[in-house]
C-alpha atoms as one frame of an Amber mdcrd trajectory, in Angstrom:
protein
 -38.646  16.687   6.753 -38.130  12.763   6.336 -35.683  10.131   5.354 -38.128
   7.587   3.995 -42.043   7.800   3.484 -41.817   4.489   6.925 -40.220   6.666
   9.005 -42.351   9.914   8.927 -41.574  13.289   9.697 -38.504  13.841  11.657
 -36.124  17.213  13.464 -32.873  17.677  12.508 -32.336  17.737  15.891 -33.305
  14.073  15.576 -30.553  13.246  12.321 -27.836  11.207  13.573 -24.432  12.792
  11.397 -21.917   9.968  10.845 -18.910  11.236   8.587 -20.138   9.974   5.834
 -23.344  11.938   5.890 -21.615  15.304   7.084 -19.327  14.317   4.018 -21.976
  13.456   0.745 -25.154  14.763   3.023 -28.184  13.331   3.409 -31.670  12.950
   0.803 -34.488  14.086   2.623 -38.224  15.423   1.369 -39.300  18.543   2.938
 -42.750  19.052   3.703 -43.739  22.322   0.667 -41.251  20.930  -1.744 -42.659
  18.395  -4.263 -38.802  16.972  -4.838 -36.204  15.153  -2.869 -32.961  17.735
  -1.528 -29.736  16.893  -0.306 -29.277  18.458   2.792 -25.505  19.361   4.289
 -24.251  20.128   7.654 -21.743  22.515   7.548 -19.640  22.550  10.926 -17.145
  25.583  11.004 -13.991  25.379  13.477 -15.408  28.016  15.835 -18.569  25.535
  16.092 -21.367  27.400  14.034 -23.389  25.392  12.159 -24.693  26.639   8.438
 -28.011  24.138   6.816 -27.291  24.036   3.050 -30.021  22.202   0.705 -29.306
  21.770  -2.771 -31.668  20.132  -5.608 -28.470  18.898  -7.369 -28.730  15.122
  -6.016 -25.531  13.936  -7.985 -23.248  11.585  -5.453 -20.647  13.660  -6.863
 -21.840  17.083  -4.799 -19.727  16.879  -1.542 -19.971  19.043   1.628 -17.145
  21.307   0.358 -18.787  21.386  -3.298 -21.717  23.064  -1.297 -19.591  24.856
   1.140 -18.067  26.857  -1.981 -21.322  27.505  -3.835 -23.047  28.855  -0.165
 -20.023  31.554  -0.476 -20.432  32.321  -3.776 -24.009  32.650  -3.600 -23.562
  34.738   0.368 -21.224  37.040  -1.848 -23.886  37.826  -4.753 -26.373  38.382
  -1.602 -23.892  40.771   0.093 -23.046  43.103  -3.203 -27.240  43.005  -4.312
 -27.355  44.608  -0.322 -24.504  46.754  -0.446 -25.399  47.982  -3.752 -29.327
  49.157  -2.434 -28.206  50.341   0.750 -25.454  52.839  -0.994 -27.017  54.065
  -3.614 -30.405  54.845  -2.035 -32.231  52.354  -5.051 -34.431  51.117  -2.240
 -36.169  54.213  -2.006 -38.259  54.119  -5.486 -41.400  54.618  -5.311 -42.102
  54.040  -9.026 -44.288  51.089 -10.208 -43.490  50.838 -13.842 -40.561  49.149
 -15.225 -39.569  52.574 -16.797 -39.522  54.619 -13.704 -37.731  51.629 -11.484
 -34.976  51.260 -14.389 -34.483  55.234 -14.670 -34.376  55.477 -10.878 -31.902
  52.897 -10.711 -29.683  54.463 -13.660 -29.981  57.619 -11.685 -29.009  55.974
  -8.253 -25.707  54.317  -9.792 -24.524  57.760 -11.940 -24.491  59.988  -8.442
């Protein structure tokens, strides 16, 4: 990733996080995507750190603006995996769109 086309290619490691950055993030291009992100840190109280990039470059997006959308987005991830390991929809062997939508019916009526 980089800050500006002078500076090159840089870590995060190498990012120095003053509050204001940990607060509206940072712009930076990453290498296979042909648009500028905004990149948060996300520092929770026990000390784990979460990287959250959004395409949404408004000064208005803050760190908890992307805090919130992470969990909403975590939750959708956690249901789509709860839902395929309970009800066995991982299993279909099917290829067709037919087949995978009556294996799935089947899966969520047992």
């Amino acid at each position: 990733m980089n800050l500006s086309k002078e500076q090159g290619d840089s870590h995060l490691e190498d990012l120095k996080w003053t509050p204001d950055r940990l607060a509206h993030g940072v712009l930076v291009k990453l290498q296979e995507v042909p648009f500028d992100v905004r990149l948060f840190k996300l520092v929770a109280p026990d000390g784990d750190i979460d990287w959250v990039i959004t395409n949404d470059l408004a000064e208005t997006v803050t760190a908890q603006v992307a805090e919130d959308s992470s969990d909403v987005r975590w939750q959708g991830e956690e249901l789509h995996r709860g839902s395929k390991q309970l009800t066995g929809s991982e299993q279909c062997q099917g290829r067709a769109a037919r087949a995978q939508r009556n294996h799935l019916a089947c899966c969520y009526h047992a």
